[in-house]
Tab-separated table of C-alpha atoms and ligand atoms in Angstrom:
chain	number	residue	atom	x	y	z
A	19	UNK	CA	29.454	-36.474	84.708
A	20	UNK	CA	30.301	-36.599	88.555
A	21	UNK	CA	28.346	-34.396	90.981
A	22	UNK	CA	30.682	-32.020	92.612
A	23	UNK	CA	28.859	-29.940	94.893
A	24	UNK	CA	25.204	-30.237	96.427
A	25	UNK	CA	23.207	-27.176	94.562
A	26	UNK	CA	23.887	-29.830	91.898
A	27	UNK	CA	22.993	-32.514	93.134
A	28	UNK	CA	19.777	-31.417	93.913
A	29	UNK	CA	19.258	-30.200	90.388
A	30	UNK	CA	19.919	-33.572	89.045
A	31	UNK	CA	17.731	-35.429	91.750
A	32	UNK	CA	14.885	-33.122	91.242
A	33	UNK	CA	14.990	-33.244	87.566
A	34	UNK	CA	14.757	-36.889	87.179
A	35	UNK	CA	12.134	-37.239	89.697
A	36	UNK	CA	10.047	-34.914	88.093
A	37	UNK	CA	11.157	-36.250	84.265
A	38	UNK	CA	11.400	-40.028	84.418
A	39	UNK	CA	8.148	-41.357	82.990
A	40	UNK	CA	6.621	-43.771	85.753
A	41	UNK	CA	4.502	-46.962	85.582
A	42	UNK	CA	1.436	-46.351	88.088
A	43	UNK	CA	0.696	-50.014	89.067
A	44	UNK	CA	-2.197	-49.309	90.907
A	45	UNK	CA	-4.920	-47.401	89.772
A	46	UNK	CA	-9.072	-47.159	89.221
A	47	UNK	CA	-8.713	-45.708	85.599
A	48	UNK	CA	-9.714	-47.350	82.471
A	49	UNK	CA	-8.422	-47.810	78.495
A	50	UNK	CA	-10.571	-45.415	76.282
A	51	UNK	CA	-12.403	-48.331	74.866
A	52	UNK	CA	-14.138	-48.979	78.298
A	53	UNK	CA	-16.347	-46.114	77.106
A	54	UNK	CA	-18.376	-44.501	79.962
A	55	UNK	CA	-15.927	-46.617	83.294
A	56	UNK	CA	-13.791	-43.690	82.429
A	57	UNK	CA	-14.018	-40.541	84.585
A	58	UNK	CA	-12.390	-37.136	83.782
A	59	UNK	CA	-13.446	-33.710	84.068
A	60	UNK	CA	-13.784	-31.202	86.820
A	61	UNK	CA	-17.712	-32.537	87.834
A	62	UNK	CA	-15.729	-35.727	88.543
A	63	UNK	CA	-13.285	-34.480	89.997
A	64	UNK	CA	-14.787	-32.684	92.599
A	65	UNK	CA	-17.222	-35.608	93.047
A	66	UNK	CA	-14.155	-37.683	94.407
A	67	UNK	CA	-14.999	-39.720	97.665
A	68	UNK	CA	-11.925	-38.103	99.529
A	69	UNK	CA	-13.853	-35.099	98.723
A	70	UNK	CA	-17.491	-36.292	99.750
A	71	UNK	CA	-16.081	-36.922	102.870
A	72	UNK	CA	-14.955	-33.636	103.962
A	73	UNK	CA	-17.891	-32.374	102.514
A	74	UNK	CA	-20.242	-34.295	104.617
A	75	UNK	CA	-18.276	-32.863	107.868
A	76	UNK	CA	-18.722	-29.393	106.354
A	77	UNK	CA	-22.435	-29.148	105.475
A	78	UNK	CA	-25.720	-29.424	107.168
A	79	UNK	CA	-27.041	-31.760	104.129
A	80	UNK	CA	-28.256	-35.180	105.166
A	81	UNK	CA	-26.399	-37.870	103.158
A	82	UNK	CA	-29.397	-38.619	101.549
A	83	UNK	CA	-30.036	-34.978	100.261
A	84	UNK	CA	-26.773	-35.292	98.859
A	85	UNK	CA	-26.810	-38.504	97.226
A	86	UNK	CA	-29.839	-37.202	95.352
A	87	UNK	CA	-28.435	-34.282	93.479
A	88	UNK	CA	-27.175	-34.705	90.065
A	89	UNK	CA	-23.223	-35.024	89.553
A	90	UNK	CA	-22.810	-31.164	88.241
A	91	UNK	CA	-25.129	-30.134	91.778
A	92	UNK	CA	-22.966	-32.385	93.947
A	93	UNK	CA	-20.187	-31.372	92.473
A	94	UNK	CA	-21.341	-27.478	92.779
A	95	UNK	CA	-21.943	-28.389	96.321
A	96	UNK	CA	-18.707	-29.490	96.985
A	97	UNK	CA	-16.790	-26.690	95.446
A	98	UNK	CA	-19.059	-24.117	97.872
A	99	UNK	CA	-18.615	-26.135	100.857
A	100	UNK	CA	-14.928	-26.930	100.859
A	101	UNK	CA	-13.851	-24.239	98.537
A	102	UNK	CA	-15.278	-21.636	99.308
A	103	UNK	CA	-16.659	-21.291	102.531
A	104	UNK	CA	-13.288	-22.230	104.303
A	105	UNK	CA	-9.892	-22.844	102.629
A	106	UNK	CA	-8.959	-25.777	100.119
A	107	UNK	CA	-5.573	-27.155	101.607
A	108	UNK	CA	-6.307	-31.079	102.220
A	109	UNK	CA	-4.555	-32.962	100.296
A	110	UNK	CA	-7.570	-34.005	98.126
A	111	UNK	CA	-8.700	-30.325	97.560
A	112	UNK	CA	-5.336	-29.208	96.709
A	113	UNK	CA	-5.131	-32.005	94.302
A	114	UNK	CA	-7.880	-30.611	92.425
A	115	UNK	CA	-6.316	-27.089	92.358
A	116	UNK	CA	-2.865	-28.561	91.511
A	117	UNK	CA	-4.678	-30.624	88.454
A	118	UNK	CA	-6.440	-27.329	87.423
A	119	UNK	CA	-3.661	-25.504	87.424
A	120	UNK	CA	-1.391	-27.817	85.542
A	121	UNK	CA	-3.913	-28.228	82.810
A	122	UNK	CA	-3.287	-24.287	82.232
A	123	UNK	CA	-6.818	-22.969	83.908
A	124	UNK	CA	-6.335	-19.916	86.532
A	125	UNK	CA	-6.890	-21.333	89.766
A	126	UNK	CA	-7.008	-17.848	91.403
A	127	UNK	CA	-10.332	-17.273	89.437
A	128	UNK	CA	-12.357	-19.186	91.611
A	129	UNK	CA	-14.748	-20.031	88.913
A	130	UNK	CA	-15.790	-23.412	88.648
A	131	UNK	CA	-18.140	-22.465	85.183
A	132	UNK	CA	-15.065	-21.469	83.343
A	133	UNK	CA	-13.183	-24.695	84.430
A	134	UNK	CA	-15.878	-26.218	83.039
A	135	UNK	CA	-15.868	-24.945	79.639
A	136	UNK	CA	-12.197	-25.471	79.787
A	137	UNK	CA	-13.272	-29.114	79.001
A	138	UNK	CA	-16.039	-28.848	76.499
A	139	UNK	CA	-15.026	-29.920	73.025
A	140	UNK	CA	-12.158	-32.258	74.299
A	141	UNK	CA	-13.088	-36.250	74.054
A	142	UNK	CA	-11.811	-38.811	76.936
A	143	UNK	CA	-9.023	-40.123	74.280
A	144	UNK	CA	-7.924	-36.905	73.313
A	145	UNK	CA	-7.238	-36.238	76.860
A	146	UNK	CA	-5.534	-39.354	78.180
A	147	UNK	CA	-2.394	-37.942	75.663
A	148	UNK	CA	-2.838	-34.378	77.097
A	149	UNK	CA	-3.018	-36.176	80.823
A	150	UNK	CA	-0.322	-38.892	80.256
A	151	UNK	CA	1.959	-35.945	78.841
A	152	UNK	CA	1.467	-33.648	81.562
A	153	UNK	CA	1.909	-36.236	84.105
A	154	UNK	CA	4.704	-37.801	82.491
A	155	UNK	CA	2.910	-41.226	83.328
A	156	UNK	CA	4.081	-44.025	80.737
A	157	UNK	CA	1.676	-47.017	81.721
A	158	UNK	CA	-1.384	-47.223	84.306
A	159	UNK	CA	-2.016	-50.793	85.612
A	160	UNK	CA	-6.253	-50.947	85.982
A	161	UNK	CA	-8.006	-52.204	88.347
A	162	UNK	CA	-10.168	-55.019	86.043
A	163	UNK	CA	-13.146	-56.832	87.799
A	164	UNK	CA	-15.282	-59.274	86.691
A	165	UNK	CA	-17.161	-59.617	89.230
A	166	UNK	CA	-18.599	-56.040	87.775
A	167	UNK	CA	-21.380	-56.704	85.377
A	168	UNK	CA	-20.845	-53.882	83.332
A	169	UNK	CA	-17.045	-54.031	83.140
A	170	UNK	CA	-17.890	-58.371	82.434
A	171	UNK	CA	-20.328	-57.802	80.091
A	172	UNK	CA	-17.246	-55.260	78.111
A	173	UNK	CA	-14.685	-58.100	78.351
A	174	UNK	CA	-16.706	-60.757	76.564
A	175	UNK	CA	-18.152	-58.501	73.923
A	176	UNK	CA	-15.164	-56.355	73.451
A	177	UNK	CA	-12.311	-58.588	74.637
A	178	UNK	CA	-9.387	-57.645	72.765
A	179	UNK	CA	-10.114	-54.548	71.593
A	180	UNK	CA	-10.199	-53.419	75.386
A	181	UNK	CA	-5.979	-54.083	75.620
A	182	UNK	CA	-5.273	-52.331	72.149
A	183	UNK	CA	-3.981	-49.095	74.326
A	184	UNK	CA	-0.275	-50.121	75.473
A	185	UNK	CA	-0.625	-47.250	77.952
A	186	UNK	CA	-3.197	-49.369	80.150
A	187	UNK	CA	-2.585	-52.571	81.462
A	188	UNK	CA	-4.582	-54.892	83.467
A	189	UNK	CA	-4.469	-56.438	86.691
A	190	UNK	CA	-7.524	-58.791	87.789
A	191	UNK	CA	-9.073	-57.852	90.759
A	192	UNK	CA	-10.513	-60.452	93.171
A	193	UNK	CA	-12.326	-59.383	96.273
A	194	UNK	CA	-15.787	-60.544	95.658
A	195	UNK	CA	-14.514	-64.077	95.152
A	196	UNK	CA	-12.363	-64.308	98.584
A	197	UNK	CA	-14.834	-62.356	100.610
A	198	UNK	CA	-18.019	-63.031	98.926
A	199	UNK	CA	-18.114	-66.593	97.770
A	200	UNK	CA	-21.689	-67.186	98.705
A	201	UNK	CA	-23.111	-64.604	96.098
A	202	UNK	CA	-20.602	-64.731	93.511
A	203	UNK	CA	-19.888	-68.400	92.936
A	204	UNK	CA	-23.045	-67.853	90.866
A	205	UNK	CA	-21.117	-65.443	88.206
A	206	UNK	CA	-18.678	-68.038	87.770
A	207	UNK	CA	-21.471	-70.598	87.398
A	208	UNK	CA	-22.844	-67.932	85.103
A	209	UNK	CA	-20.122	-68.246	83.350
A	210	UNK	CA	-19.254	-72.472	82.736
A	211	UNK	CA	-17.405	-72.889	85.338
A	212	UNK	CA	-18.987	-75.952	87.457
A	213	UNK	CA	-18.869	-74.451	91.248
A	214	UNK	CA	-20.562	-75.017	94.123
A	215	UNK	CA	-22.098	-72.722	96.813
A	216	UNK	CA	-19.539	-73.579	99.528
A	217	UNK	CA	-16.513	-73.039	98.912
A	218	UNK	CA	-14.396	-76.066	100.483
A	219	UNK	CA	-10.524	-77.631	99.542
A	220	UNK	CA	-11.987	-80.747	99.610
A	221	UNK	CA	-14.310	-80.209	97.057
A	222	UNK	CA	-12.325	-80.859	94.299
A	223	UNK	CA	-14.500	-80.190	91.280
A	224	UNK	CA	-14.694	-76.571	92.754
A	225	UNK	CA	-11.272	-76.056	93.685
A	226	UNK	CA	-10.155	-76.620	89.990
A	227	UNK	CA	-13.154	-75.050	88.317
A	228	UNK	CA	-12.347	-71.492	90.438
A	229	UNK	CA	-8.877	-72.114	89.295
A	230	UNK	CA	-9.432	-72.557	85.311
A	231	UNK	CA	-11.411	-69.121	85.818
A	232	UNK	CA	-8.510	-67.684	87.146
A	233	UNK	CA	-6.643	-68.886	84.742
A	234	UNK	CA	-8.528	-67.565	82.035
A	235	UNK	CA	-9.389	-64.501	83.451
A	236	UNK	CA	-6.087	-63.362	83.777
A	237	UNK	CA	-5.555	-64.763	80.302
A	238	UNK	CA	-8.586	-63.152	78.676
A	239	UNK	CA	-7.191	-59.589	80.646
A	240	UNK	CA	-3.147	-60.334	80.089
A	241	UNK	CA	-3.637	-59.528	83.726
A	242	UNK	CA	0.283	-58.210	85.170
A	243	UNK	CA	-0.975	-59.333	88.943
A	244	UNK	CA	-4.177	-61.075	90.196
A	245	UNK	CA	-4.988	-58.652	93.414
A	246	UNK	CA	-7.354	-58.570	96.381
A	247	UNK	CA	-7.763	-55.936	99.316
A	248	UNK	CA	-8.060	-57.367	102.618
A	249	UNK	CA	-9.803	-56.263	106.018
A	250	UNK	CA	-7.516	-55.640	108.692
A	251	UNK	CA	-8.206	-59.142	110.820
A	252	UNK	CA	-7.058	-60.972	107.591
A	253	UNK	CA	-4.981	-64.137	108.654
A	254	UNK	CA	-3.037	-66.566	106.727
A	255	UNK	CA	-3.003	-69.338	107.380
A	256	UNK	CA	-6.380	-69.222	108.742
A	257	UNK	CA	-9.642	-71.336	109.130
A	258	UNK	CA	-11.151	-68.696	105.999
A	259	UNK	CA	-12.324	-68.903	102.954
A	260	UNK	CA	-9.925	-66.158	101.760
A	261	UNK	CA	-6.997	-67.888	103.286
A	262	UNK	CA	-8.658	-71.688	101.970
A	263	UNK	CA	-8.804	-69.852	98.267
A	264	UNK	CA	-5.517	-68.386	98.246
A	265	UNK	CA	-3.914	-71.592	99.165
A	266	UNK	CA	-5.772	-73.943	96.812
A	267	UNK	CA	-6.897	-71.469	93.652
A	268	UNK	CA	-5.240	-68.151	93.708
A	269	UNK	CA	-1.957	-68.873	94.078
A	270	UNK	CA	-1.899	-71.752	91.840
A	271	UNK	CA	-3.658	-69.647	89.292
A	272	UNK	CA	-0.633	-67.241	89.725
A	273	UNK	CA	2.200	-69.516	89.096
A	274	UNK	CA	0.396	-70.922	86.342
A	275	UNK	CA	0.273	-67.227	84.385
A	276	UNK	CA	3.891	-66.323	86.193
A	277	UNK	CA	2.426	-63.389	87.440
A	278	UNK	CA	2.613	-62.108	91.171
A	279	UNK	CA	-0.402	-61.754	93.869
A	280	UNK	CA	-0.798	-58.210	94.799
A	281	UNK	CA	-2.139	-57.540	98.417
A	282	UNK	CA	-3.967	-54.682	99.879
A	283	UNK	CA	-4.154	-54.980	103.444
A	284	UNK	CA	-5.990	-52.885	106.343
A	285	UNK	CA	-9.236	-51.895	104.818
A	286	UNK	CA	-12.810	-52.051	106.652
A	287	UNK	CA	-15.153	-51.760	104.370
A	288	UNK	CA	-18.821	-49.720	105.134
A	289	UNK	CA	-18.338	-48.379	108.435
A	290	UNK	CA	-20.173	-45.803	107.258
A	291	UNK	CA	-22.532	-47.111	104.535
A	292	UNK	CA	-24.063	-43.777	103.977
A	293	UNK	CA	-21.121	-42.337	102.525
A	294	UNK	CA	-20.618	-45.042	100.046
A	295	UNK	CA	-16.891	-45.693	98.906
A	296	UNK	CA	-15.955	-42.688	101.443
A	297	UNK	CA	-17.655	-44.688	104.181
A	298	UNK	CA	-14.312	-47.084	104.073
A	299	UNK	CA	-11.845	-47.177	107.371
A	300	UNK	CA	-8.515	-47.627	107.941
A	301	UNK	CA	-7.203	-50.541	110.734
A	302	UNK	CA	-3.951	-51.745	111.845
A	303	UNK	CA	-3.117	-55.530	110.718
A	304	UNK	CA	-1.206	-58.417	110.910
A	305	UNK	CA	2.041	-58.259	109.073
A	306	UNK	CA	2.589	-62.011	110.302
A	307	UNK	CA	0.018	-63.192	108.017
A	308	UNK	CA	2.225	-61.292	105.331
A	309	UNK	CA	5.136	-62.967	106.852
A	310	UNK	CA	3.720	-66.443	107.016
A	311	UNK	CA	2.377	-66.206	102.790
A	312	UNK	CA	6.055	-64.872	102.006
A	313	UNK	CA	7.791	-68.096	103.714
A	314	UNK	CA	5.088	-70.716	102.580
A	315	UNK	CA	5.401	-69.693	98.942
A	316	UNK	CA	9.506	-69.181	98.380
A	317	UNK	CA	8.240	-69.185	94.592
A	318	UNK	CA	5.555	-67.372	94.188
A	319	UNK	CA	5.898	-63.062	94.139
A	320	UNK	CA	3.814	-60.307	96.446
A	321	UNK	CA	3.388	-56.707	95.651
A	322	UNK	CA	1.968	-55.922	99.187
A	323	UNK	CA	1.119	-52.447	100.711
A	324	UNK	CA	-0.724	-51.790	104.031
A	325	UNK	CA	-3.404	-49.337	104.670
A	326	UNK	CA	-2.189	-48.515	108.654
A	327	UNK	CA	0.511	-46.190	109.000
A	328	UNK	CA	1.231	-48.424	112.476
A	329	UNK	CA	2.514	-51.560	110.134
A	330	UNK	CA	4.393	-49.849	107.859
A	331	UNK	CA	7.984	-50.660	109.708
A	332	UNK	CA	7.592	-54.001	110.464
A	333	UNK	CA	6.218	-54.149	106.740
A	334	UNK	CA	9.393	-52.682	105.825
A	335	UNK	CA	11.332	-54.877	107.989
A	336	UNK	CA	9.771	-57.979	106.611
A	337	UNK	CA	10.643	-57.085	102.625
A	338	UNK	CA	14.110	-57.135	104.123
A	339	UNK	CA	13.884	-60.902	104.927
A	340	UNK	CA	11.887	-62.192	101.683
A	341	UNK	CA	13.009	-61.646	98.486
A	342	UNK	CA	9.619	-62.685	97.069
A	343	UNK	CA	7.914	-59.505	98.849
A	344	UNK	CA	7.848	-55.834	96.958
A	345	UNK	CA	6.498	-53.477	99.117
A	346	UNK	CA	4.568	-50.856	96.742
A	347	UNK	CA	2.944	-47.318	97.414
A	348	UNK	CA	1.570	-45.140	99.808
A	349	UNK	CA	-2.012	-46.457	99.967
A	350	UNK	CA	-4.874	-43.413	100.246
A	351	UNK	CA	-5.157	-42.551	103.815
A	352	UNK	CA	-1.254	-42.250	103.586
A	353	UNK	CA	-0.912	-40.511	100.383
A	354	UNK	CA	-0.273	-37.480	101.740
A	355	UNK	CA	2.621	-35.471	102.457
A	356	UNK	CA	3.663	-35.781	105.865
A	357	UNK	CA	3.528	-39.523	105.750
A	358	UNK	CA	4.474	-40.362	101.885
A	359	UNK	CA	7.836	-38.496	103.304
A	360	UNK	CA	8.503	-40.657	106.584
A	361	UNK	CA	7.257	-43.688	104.853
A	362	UNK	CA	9.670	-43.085	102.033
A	363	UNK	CA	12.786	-41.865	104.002
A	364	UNK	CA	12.137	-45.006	106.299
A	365	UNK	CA	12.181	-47.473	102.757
A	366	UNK	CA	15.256	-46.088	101.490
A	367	UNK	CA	16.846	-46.350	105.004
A	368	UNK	CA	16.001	-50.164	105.275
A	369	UNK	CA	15.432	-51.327	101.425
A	370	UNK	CA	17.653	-48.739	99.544
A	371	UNK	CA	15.918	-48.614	95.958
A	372	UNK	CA	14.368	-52.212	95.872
A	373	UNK	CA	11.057	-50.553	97.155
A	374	UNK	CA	7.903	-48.886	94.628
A	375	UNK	CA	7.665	-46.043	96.408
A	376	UNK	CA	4.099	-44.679	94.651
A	377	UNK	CA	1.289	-45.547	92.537
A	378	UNK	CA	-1.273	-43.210	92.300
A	379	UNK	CA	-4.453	-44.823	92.931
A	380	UNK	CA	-6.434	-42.475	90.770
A	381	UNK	CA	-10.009	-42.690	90.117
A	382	UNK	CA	-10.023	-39.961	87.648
A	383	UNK	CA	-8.159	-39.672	84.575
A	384	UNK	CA	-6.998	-36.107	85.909
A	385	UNK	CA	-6.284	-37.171	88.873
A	386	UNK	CA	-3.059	-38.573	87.337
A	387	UNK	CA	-1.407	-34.806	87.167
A	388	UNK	CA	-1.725	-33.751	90.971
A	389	UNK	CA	-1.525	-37.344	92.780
A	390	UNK	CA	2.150	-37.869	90.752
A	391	UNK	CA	3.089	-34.022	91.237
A	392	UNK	CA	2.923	-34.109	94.634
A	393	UNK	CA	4.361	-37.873	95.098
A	394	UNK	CA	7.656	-36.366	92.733
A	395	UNK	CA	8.120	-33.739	94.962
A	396	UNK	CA	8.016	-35.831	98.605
A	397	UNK	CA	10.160	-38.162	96.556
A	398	UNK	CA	12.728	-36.255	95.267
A	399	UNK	CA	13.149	-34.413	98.389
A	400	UNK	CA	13.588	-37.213	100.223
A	401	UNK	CA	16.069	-38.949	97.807
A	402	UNK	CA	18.032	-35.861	97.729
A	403	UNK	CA	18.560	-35.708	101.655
A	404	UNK	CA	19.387	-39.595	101.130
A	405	UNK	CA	22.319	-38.726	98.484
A	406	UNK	CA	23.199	-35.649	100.658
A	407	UNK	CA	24.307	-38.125	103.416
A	408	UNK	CA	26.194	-40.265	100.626
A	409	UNK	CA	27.960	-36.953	99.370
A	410	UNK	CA	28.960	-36.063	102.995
A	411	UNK	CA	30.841	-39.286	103.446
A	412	UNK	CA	33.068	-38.630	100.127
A	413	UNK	CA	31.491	-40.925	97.867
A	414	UNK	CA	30.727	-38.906	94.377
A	415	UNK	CA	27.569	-39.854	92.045
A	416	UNK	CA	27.003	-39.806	88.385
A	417	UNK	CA	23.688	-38.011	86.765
A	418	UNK	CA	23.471	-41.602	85.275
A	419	UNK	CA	23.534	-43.140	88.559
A	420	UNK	CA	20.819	-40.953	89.839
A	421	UNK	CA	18.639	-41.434	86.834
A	422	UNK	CA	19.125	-45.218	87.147
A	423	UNK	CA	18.070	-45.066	90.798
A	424	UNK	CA	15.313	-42.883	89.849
A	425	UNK	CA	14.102	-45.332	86.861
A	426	UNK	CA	14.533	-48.099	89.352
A	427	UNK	CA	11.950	-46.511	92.184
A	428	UNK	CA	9.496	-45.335	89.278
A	429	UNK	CA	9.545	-48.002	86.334
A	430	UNK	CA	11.920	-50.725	86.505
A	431	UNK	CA	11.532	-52.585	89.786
A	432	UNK	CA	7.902	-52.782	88.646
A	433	UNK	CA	8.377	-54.384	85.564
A	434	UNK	CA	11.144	-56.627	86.885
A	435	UNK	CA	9.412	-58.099	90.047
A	436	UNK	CA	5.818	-58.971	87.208
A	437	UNK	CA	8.910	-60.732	84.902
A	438	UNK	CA	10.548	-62.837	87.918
A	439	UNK	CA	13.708	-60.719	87.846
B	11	REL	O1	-8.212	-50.483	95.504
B	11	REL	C1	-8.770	-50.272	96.576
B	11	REL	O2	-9.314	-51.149	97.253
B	11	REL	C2	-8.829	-48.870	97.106
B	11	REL	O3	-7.716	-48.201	96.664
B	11	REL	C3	-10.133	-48.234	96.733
B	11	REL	O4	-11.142	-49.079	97.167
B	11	REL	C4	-10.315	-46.851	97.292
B	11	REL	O5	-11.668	-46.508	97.261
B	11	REL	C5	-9.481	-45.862	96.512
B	11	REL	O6	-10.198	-44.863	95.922
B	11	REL	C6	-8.398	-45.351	97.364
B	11	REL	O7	-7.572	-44.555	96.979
B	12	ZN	ZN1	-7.274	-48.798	94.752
């Protein structure tokens, strides 16, 4: 019925952001059938990178100490260090707390053994229905890449068997081949494909042989989105083999499949090689480059989020003027409150609710419950104060309204920007 006063409208915005089921379109998990590539558990948990770095600032262990204990002693480590010795509130540590705590465990126990038993006895797939339930998370998009030899070696022995799960989809992940074409032209030679070690437009041969293993990589995945991450000096179009390989393979491979290209942009890679995938940085980019792909390629679709909190309006501004760009999610440096708030508020000012305002970017299956708790409850604050202003000028809402909206921001816009709709 209609919404006649705001304690009610804030009941109906808050329940269906924290009940509509949501498609995470971005994240590091993997279908049970991947065997070991899935994480879960508390030892992994704690293990995160987010967490290794604030570790590392907390402890008088040299990297390599650390990186030579055992997962439960790093993970032991962690929990004293960050814990313990001073108080848990970053975002990463309360996400562990928040995921304990969900899960039923007594988080004002403090004690990591009986967390652990907590898990024993429970298998991976038993626990993607507990986690999927508890998160109220529908489908996770993966992040598949076969430029990984182990998860390679899984899709051509496995294949099919690896998409039997309608909870996980794929989404083919490129990197290596746009920023590391001099090493990994040899897995696609590996593979039949007849490529060269340069990678050049006007070698033809090459040019189509990189596309028919797109092709049939996405194929062989029922890839949703090819994908790539790019550093923060990333041009387009520029005098680079990234840019060169978009133009003449990836995108081509893309509106062959009728899929999208999803961009990650503002990422240095290793400034810190000691710390592994924690040693990553964030720096601000060139949303031209993002304007310059949308224009060239009126046809073709681009899920596109940026790492730097300093791009994220004109990033905003430019979905306005391309109907072929979906801006998606609060990538890791900015998932976390503070920002996932102004970011949001600022999307529904400019794009109403043709945005993705989340995915979750979770590396372990757990991770699901606390990184979509605390995006629900930014996001339904936020839409609330947006409806609030609605409600003060006299216009009057349906529940139905707000759990289309609400559908729309969490499922739907998702699904209808991979169909062309
Ligand atoms: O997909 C990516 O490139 C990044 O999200 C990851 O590389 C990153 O390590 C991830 O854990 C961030 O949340
Ligand atoms: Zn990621």
């Amino acid at each position: 019925g209609v919404i006649s006063d705001k304690e009610r409208l804030w009941q109906v915005v808050s329940e269906a952001v924290d009940r509509t089921p949501v498609t995470d379109m971005h994240t590091h998990l993997y279908a049970p059938a991947f065997g070991c590539l899935g994480l879960w558990g508390v030892d992994h948990l704690l293990t995160y990178h987010y967490l290794i770095a604030e570790t590392m600032r907390q402890t008088s262990l040299s990297y390599e100490d650390f990186r030579a204990l055992d997962r439960k002693a790093m993970a032991e480590h962690v929990w004293r260090t960050l814990f313990v010795e001073h108080s848990p509130y970053s975002e990463a540590c309360r996400g562990v707390l928040t995921t304990l705590g969900r899960l039923g465990m007594d988080v004002s126990s403090r004690d990591l053994s009986t967390y652990r038993k907590w898990y024993e006895g429970l298998t991976y797939r038993r626990f993607v229905d507990l986690v999927f339930s508890v998160a109220k998370v529908k489908t996770a998009v993966m992040t598949n890449d076969p430029f990984d030899p182990e998860e390679r070696e899984l899709w051509l022995k496995k294949g099919d068997e690896l998409k039997k799960d309608p909870r996980f989809r794929s989404s083919l992940r490129i990197d290596p081949l746009l920023y590391d074409w001099k090493n990994q032209y040899r897995v696609l030679r590996e593979l039949g494909y007849d490529v060269g070690p340069e990678f050049s437009p006007g070698n033809r041969r090459t040019v189509e042989e990189t596309l028919r293993f797109l092709v049939d990589w996405g194929r062989r995945m029922d890839a949703l989105y090819l994908a790539a991450s790019f550093p923060p000096d990333f041009d387009y179009p520029s005098n680079s083999t990234a840019s060169d390989l978009l133009d003449h393979c990836v995108l081509e491979a893309c509106s062959r499949l009728n899929i999208p290209f999803a961009m990650m942009i503002g990422v240095k890679r290793r400034v810190n090689p000691s710390l592994g995938l924690a040693g990553d940085m964030v720096g601000r980019a060139r949303v031209e480059a993002v304007e310059r792909i949308c224009a060239r390629h009126p046809d073709r679709r681009f899920f596109v989020t940026m790492l730097s909190r300093e791009n994220q309006h004109e990033l905003t501004v430019l979905a306005r003027k391309f109907r072929n760009l979906m801006v998606f999610g609060c990538w890791w440096f900015l998932n976390n409150p503070s920002l996932v708030e102004e970011i949001t508020e600022m999307r529904c000012e400019m794009l109403g609710t043709a945005f993705i305002p989340q995915h979750s970017d979770a590396r372990v299956l757990d991770q699901l419950i606390y990184k979509w708790d605390h995006s629900r409850r930014v996001i339904a604050r936020v839409l609330y104060r947006k409806y609030e202003t609605l409600f003060d000028t006299g216009w009057r809402l349906t529940t139905n309204e707000i759990e289309r909206d609400v559908s729309d921001l969490l499922d739907r816009n998702f699904w209808n920007f991979v169909k062309g709709m």
